[in-house]
Structures are given as C-alpha cells and as structure tokens.
Amino acid sequence: MGLEGAKLELEVEMKAVREYYKSGKTREESWRRAQLLGLAKLLEEREGEIYMAIKEDLGKHHVEAYRDEIGVLVKGVDVALRSLKHWMSPTRAKLPFIAYPTTAHTVPEPLGLILVISSWNLPFGLSIEPVIGAVAAGNAVVIKPSELSPASSALLAKLIPIYLDPQAVKVVPGDAQVGQQLLDLKWDKILFTGSPKVGQIVMAAAAKHLTPVCLELGGKCPAVFDHLSSSWDKKTAVNRLLAAKFGSCAGQACIAVDYALVEKKHVSELVDLLKAKIKEMFGDNPRELNTVARIVNKHNFSRLRKLMGDPSVKSTIVHGGSFDEHNLFIEPTIMVDPPLESSLMTEEIFGPFLPIITLDKIEDSIEFIKARPRPLAIYAFTNDDKLKKRILSETSSGSVTFNDAIVQYIAETLPFGGVGESGFGRYHGKFTFEMFSHEKAVMSRGFLIDFWFRFPPWNDHKLNLFKVAYRLDVIGIVLTVLGLKKSKIN
C-alpha cells in the first residue's frame, strides 16, 4: 500500500472512532468503568510480557520497570475506579445572595477524540497513564507509541484491543511519518511527551485545527546539594540523588536529575560519598548486574559519546567514563565543573552523566537556575528553611521537591507538568481527568424575581443600581431603590 493509500485508510479508521464517540457510548459510566477494569486486568495478566518488552527495548530490570511503570499504572487505575463517580459528578458553584433565585454548577463533559503521543523511556507508563484519565472522562483515545521502543509498541498494539473497547481506544504504531499523518487529522486534544523540537511540530500541526495541546518536554533538572551536618542525612540524600540520576532508565527520564550544584568547599566530600554509594547501589559491574538500564539505541549512544568527546569535558571526569558500544551501555559517570558553555551543560543530557557545578555559596544556586530555561523539576537537598523559601519564591519550575527526587511523579494528588520551556498542561490522577474534560457551566433561574434595571430604557437611577449591585451591596440596593442613596456619576 502506498503512502496516500495508508493515509486514506488511517483517515477512515479515525473517522470511525469519532463516529463511535458521537454515538454517546463512551459517556456512559458503565463504559468508563469497564475500560478501567480492562486496564487493571491487562496489567495483572500481562505483567510478565510487559517486563520482557521493556527489557528488550531498554534493558531495564523488572523491578525498576514495576516501580516506574506498572506499579504507577496499577495505582492510577485503582484511584480512578474508586473516584470515578465523584469525578463525574456536577460541582455546585457558589453564587451571591443577590442572585437569588439562581443555582449554578459545573458539569465535566468529555472533549471527544484524544491523541496521545508517548515517549520511549517509559513506553507503557507514558502511553497508558493518560488513557486512564481520558477514558475515565469519557473520551475516545488513539495512542501513538514511540517507534524507538518497538517491542513495547508492538505489545501495546496487541494488548489494548483485547482488554479495551477496540472501537474507542486504538493504538497506531509506526514511525515519524505515521505520527505526522496523525497530526494532520483533527483532534479534540493532543498530549505529547518528548523533545522541544518535536513539540514545536506538534503545536504547529495542532494550530491548523485550533486543537489544544499538552506538552511534556523535560529540560535540565538541577539538584541543589546543600551542606548537611548529619551523616545520616548526607548518605540518605546521596542515595536519593543517585537513584534519581542513574537508577531511573540510566538518566533517560525527563525528571531525572540533570546536574548538581554544591559549594566548592564540600565538593570533595560529596564526590567521595557518590563514588562509595555508586558501588554499593549499582555494583562493580552494573551492566551484568542489570542495575542500570542501557541506552535506547545507537543514535542516542553516539549523541552521549559526543557530549563526552569534548576534551574540556572529558578532563573533568572524576568517576566512570567507560562506554560499551556493543551493549549500548555507559557506566555511571561523574564530572566536576565541566565548561558551562559545553553541550553537556547547555543540552538536556538524558543519560548516565552527572555534572557537578561548584559555587562559592549555595545561595548562588538560585541565580544559576534563574539564568537558564525553566526546568521541569528542581530538587533541593537542604535543611535550611530560608534557602527553601527562596527557592520556592525566586525560581520557576514545574515542581520543587525538597530532600528527594522523582518521587513527586508517583503522587497522583500532585499535578505533573512543566512551565515555559519545559512544557505546559498537567496530568496525573484527577488532573488527567480534568485535562481531558470540559467544565461546562450550567445556570438555572426561577421566574419569581427579576431585576428590572437590567433592561432598557436607561436612566441614572438604573446606573446607580448597577453600581451597588456589582458590589453585592444588598443594603445599598434597598437604599437606592428607596431614593435614599445616590452615587456620584463621573
């Protein structure tokens, strides 16, 4: 089948999905609940197959895969099933007494046909989590998984039609050309997770149809590492920092720590702690022990090797630095004070390199962060309440986490999303439901009472009544009606 034929077939298929949505079937609570139960069953019955696909694509240990993807999804489905009736219910809106006899509320209604373009680093998590909220909100959904995780993409295409309504939830695997064909179509909302470069393409395509988008783009997430007096605090902080850098898809995650900021006088102590904990956490041979995932493909491996090819960067390595091209594996690597103008420090790393930048005083970290594009997350390991307050008030980011990293991602009660260059829109838990819903305003009035001054012909007396009415001044309205109060007309 030629390109035009494939495109036409895709258009016909998507038209059928939209027609199915228009039938009203997806709006029914029973349908929504059935899709969520189907997802729960999929995650339970096909857990082993999901492990194997993620292992094939990224070399992740199955425990890491459960922690970062399957477990998050199981929890997300459970929350949605428990909360569905509440999420779907109208919310009463408060109106002032002066509006009597009027009632108002908001009703969440589905947007329609949703396109989810997911990323390869969490191939199941980033594909299915948006679907949880989208079907809970009553939408039809099309998933375009990443072609860079082919085993996961193929498994999603196989399993979704088995466990969910195949007329309303579809997987369309394929390369960038297929992605562009999908973007050429009309959608009611698009969620994209990936690079800013592709995000621009998504926005440009969406603009043609005035389609709203949610972009999750990532960025360089800093970790501010303050001096911690307690040895327990130091070791705990280092463990959490390492896990958020090397222990999450080998740093190939949008919310992974990108670089660390520390005072010059404390850098040696931090490096020594990092070296010791790397050996303890990941072992002498992380590849054989499968404690660190591999790089996704040769292209990204070459990109990371190029980052380290700069002699001025290579000379700053204090730990690691070895590459295994055959197995697409790079060991955890630490460098101290690489040039700030190097690609390592101007591009998102998305790999197992941890640059440490030294500062004269830790408070300088605030200006350092502010001088760069707003990150998806800021992590600060500190017990200094004044520093915490300054970070919150003087920096901008998608989220801030104190004394840990990445854990904010699994909290469904917190919105996940970026700001500025790191993206816009938010999801997780109820926030996903809300992102894929329209809050329709509904107002109802009785006929008993009416405000006659709403209608022409106009006079200054009516103007005075408007002036007190818009201030919700009930007594003022009474006095104005009785002619006991007059407003000055400017």
PDB file of C-alpha atoms in Angstrom, residues 252-406:
ATOM      1  CA  GLN A 252      16.946   8.817  30.316  1.00  0.00           C
ATOM      2  CA  ALA A 253      13.981  10.445  32.016  1.00  0.00           C
ATOM      3  CA  CYS A 254      12.608  13.958  31.737  1.00  0.00           C
ATOM      4  CA  ILE A 255      12.502  14.367  35.521  1.00  0.00           C
ATOM      5  CA  ALA A 256      15.855  12.737  36.220  1.00  0.00           C
ATOM      6  CA  VAL A 257      18.492  14.889  37.909  1.00  0.00           C
ATOM      7  CA  ASP A 258      20.475  16.552  35.114  1.00  0.00           C
ATOM      8  CA  TYR A 259      23.221  18.230  37.152  1.00  0.00           C
ATOM      9  CA  ALA A 260      24.065  19.041  40.767  1.00  0.00           C
ATOM     10  CA  LEU A 261      25.060  22.329  42.444  1.00  0.00           C
ATOM     11  CA  VAL A 262      27.268  22.297  45.535  1.00  0.00           C
ATOM     12  CA  GLU A 263      29.610  24.624  47.409  1.00  0.00           C
ATOM     13  CA  LYS A 264      33.293  24.328  46.435  1.00  0.00           C
ATOM     14  CA  LYS A 265      34.365  23.508  49.972  1.00  0.00           C
ATOM     15  CA  HIS A 266      32.036  20.497  50.110  1.00  0.00           C
ATOM     16  CA  VAL A 267      32.533  19.036  46.622  1.00  0.00           C
ATOM     17  CA  SER A 268      35.289  16.567  47.599  1.00  0.00           C
ATOM     18  CA  GLU A 269      33.158  15.095  50.353  1.00  0.00           C
ATOM     19  CA  LEU A 270      30.179  14.792  48.000  1.00  0.00           C
ATOM     20  CA  VAL A 271      32.240  13.094  45.276  1.00  0.00           C
ATOM     21  CA  ASP A 272      33.650  10.573  47.759  1.00  0.00           C
ATOM     22  CA  LEU A 273      30.167   9.766  49.006  1.00  0.00           C
ATOM     23  CA  LEU A 274      28.860   9.409  45.454  1.00  0.00           C
ATOM     24  CA  LYS A 275      31.653   7.019  44.483  1.00  0.00           C
ATOM     25  CA  ALA A 276      31.078   4.826  47.521  1.00  0.00           C
ATOM     26  CA  LYS A 277      27.322   4.746  47.086  1.00  0.00           C
ATOM     27  CA  ILE A 278      27.537   4.044  43.330  1.00  0.00           C
ATOM     28  CA  LYS A 279      29.494   0.885  44.096  1.00  0.00           C
ATOM     29  CA  GLU A 280      27.109  -0.065  46.890  1.00  0.00           C
ATOM     30  CA  MET A 281      23.937   0.620  44.898  1.00  0.00           C
ATOM     31  CA  PHE A 282      24.872  -0.451  41.369  1.00  0.00           C
ATOM     32  CA  GLY A 283      27.799  -2.826  41.993  1.00  0.00           C
ATOM     33  CA  ASP A 284      31.185  -3.221  40.327  1.00  0.00           C
ATOM     34  CA  ASN A 285      29.594  -4.237  37.023  1.00  0.00           C
ATOM     35  CA  PRO A 286      26.193  -2.516  36.633  1.00  0.00           C
ATOM     36  CA  ARG A 287      25.635  -3.953  33.158  1.00  0.00           C
ATOM     37  CA  GLU A 288      25.992  -7.594  34.236  1.00  0.00           C
ATOM     38  CA  LEU A 289      24.034  -6.980  37.431  1.00  0.00           C
ATOM     39  CA  ASN A 290      21.349  -5.166  35.404  1.00  0.00           C
ATOM     40  CA  THR A 291      21.189  -2.364  37.975  1.00  0.00           C
ATOM     41  CA  VAL A 292      21.437   0.355  35.322  1.00  0.00           C
ATOM     42  CA  ALA A 293      19.421   0.351  32.087  1.00  0.00           C
ATOM     43  CA  ARG A 294      21.117   0.590  28.718  1.00  0.00           C
ATOM     44  CA  ILE A 295      20.966   3.440  26.216  1.00  0.00           C
ATOM     45  CA  VAL A 296      17.914   3.140  23.985  1.00  0.00           C
ATOM     46  CA  ASN A 297      19.676   2.948  20.599  1.00  0.00           C
ATOM     47  CA  LYS A 298      22.874   3.645  18.671  1.00  0.00           C
ATOM     48  CA  HIS A 299      21.826   7.179  17.784  1.00  0.00           C
ATOM     49  CA  ASN A 300      21.433   8.217  21.411  1.00  0.00           C
ATOM     50  CA  PHE A 301      24.567   6.302  22.368  1.00  0.00           C
ATOM     51  CA  SER A 302      26.524   8.297  19.771  1.00  0.00           C
ATOM     52  CA  ARG A 303      24.964  11.534  20.985  1.00  0.00           C
ATOM     53  CA  LEU A 304      26.071  10.834  24.552  1.00  0.00           C
ATOM     54  CA  ARG A 305      29.544   9.804  23.433  1.00  0.00           C
ATOM     55  CA  LYS A 306      29.793  13.082  21.511  1.00  0.00           C
ATOM     56  CA  LEU A 307      28.909  15.020  24.676  1.00  0.00           C
ATOM     57  CA  MET A 308      31.893  13.374  26.334  1.00  0.00           C
ATOM     58  CA  GLY A 309      34.120  13.779  23.272  1.00  0.00           C
ATOM     59  CA  ASP A 310      34.873  17.386  24.126  1.00  0.00           C
ATOM     60  CA  PRO A 311      38.374  17.268  25.705  1.00  0.00           C
ATOM     61  CA  SER A 312      37.449  20.063  28.115  1.00  0.00           C
ATOM     62  CA  VAL A 313      34.575  17.901  29.390  1.00  0.00           C
ATOM     63  CA  LYS A 314      36.483  14.627  29.405  1.00  0.00           C
ATOM     64  CA  SER A 315      39.205  16.136  31.583  1.00  0.00           C
ATOM     65  CA  THR A 316      36.658  16.849  34.334  1.00  0.00           C
ATOM     66  CA  ILE A 317      35.625  13.191  34.816  1.00  0.00           C
ATOM     67  CA  VAL A 318      36.247  12.023  38.394  1.00  0.00           C
ATOM     68  CA  HIS A 319      34.417   8.692  38.158  1.00  0.00           C
ATOM     69  CA  GLY A 320      33.355   6.338  35.350  1.00  0.00           C
ATOM     70  CA  GLY A 321      33.525   7.377  31.738  1.00  0.00           C
ATOM     71  CA  SER A 322      33.623   3.970  30.024  1.00  0.00           C
ATOM     72  CA  PHE A 323      31.462   3.101  27.007  1.00  0.00           C
ATOM     73  CA  ASP A 324      30.357  -0.343  25.792  1.00  0.00           C
ATOM     74  CA  GLU A 325      29.085   0.254  22.278  1.00  0.00           C
ATOM     75  CA  HIS A 326      28.233  -3.396  21.590  1.00  0.00           C
ATOM     76  CA  ASN A 327      25.800  -3.494  24.515  1.00  0.00           C
ATOM     77  CA  LEU A 328      24.819   0.205  24.277  1.00  0.00           C
ATOM     78  CA  PHE A 329      25.898   0.615  27.884  1.00  0.00           C
ATOM     79  CA  ILE A 330      27.523   3.582  29.604  1.00  0.00           C
ATOM     80  CA  GLU A 331      28.596   3.327  33.208  1.00  0.00           C
ATOM     81  CA  PRO A 332      27.529   5.961  35.767  1.00  0.00           C
ATOM     82  CA  THR A 333      29.862   8.903  35.226  1.00  0.00           C
ATOM     83  CA  ILE A 334      30.590  11.949  37.370  1.00  0.00           C
ATOM     84  CA  MET A 335      32.419  15.086  36.352  1.00  0.00           C
ATOM     85  CA  VAL A 336      33.241  18.240  38.307  1.00  0.00           C
ATOM     86  CA  ASP A 337      32.983  21.707  36.778  1.00  0.00           C
ATOM     87  CA  PRO A 338      32.732  20.923  33.072  1.00  0.00           C
ATOM     88  CA  PRO A 339      32.624  24.119  30.973  1.00  0.00           C
ATOM     89  CA  LEU A 340      29.235  25.804  31.276  1.00  0.00           C
ATOM     90  CA  GLU A 341      29.267  26.579  27.558  1.00  0.00           C
ATOM     91  CA  SER A 342      29.775  22.897  26.622  1.00  0.00           C
ATOM     92  CA  SER A 343      26.937  20.881  25.086  1.00  0.00           C
ATOM     93  CA  LEU A 344      26.873  18.817  28.266  1.00  0.00           C
ATOM     94  CA  MET A 345      25.702  21.883  30.176  1.00  0.00           C
ATOM     95  CA  THR A 346      23.513  23.521  27.539  1.00  0.00           C
ATOM     96  CA  GLU A 347      21.582  20.458  26.302  1.00  0.00           C
ATOM     97  CA  GLU A 348      19.409  18.054  28.270  1.00  0.00           C
ATOM     98  CA  ILE A 349      21.746  15.120  28.994  1.00  0.00           C
ATOM     99  CA  PHE A 350      19.222  12.255  29.036  1.00  0.00           C
ATOM    100  CA  GLY A 351      21.873   9.749  30.025  1.00  0.00           C
ATOM    101  CA  PRO A 352      24.080   8.490  32.904  1.00  0.00           C
ATOM    102  CA  PHE A 353      26.295  11.591  33.274  1.00  0.00           C
ATOM    103  CA  LEU A 354      26.175  13.680  36.446  1.00  0.00           C
ATOM    104  CA  PRO A 355      27.971  17.032  36.130  1.00  0.00           C
ATOM    105  CA  ILE A 356      28.638  18.739  39.455  1.00  0.00           C
ATOM    106  CA  ILE A 357      28.948  22.518  39.346  1.00  0.00           C
ATOM    107  CA  THR A 358      30.685  24.186  42.276  1.00  0.00           C
ATOM    108  CA  LEU A 359      29.603  27.512  43.745  1.00  0.00           C
ATOM    109  CA  ASP A 360      31.138  29.900  46.255  1.00  0.00           C
ATOM    110  CA  LYS A 361      27.992  29.688  48.371  1.00  0.00           C
ATOM    111  CA  ILE A 362      24.902  27.541  47.970  1.00  0.00           C
ATOM    112  CA  GLU A 363      22.640  30.592  47.717  1.00  0.00           C
ATOM    113  CA  ASP A 364      24.275  31.265  44.332  1.00  0.00           C
ATOM    114  CA  SER A 365      22.351  28.234  43.040  1.00  0.00           C
ATOM    115  CA  ILE A 366      19.229  30.377  42.805  1.00  0.00           C
ATOM    116  CA  GLU A 367      20.763  32.803  40.306  1.00  0.00           C
ATOM    117  CA  PHE A 368      22.363  29.881  38.450  1.00  0.00           C
ATOM    118  CA  ILE A 369      18.961  28.236  37.955  1.00  0.00           C
ATOM    119  CA  LYS A 370      17.203  31.508  37.103  1.00  0.00           C
ATOM    120  CA  ALA A 371      19.738  32.253  34.367  1.00  0.00           C
ATOM    121  CA  ARG A 372      18.650  29.110  32.476  1.00  0.00           C
ATOM    122  CA  PRO A 373      15.407  27.832  30.923  1.00  0.00           C
ATOM    123  CA  ARG A 374      12.793  26.847  33.474  1.00  0.00           C
ATOM    124  CA  PRO A 375      13.173  23.150  34.339  1.00  0.00           C
ATOM    125  CA  LEU A 376      10.518  20.503  34.744  1.00  0.00           C
ATOM    126  CA  ALA A 377      11.669  19.930  38.326  1.00  0.00           C
ATOM    127  CA  ILE A 378      14.031  21.399  40.894  1.00  0.00           C
ATOM    128  CA  TYR A 379      15.418  19.177  43.638  1.00  0.00           C
ATOM    129  CA  ALA A 380      16.994  20.680  46.742  1.00  0.00           C
ATOM    130  CA  PHE A 381      18.657  18.690  49.494  1.00  0.00           C
ATOM    131  CA  THR A 382      18.763  21.064  52.426  1.00  0.00           C
ATOM    132  CA  ASN A 383      17.547  21.598  55.967  1.00  0.00           C
ATOM    133  CA  ASP A 384      17.825  25.368  55.616  1.00  0.00           C
ATOM    134  CA  ASP A 385      14.280  26.762  55.737  1.00  0.00           C
ATOM    135  CA  LYS A 386      15.441  30.148  54.469  1.00  0.00           C
ATOM    136  CA  LEU A 387      17.001  28.553  51.383  1.00  0.00           C
ATOM    137  CA  LYS A 388      13.847  26.511  50.786  1.00  0.00           C
ATOM    138  CA  LYS A 389      11.733  29.647  50.947  1.00  0.00           C
ATOM    139  CA  ARG A 390      13.990  31.464  48.493  1.00  0.00           C
ATOM    140  CA  ILE A 391      13.947  28.557  46.033  1.00  0.00           C
ATOM    141  CA  LEU A 392      10.153  28.490  46.139  1.00  0.00           C
ATOM    142  CA  SER A 393       9.712  32.237  45.770  1.00  0.00           C
ATOM    143  CA  GLU A 394      12.571  33.131  43.407  1.00  0.00           C
ATOM    144  CA  THR A 395      12.674  30.252  40.911  1.00  0.00           C
ATOM    145  CA  SER A 396      10.122  28.854  38.475  1.00  0.00           C
ATOM    146  CA  SER A 397       9.755  25.178  37.583  1.00  0.00           C
ATOM    147  CA  GLY A 398       7.148  22.504  37.006  1.00  0.00           C
ATOM    148  CA  SER A 399       7.677  21.228  40.547  1.00  0.00           C
ATOM    149  CA  VAL A 400      10.004  21.534  43.521  1.00  0.00           C
ATOM    150  CA  THR A 401      10.944  18.601  45.742  1.00  0.00           C
ATOM    151  CA  PHE A 402      12.946  19.008  48.911  1.00  0.00           C
ATOM    152  CA  ASN A 403      15.256  16.240  50.139  1.00  0.00           C
ATOM    153  CA  ASP A 404      14.259  13.716  47.495  1.00  0.00           C
ATOM    154  CA  ALA A 405      13.877  13.428  43.732  1.00  0.00           C
ATOM    155  CA  ILE A 406      11.411  11.949  41.206  1.00  0.00           C
TER     156      ILE A 406
END
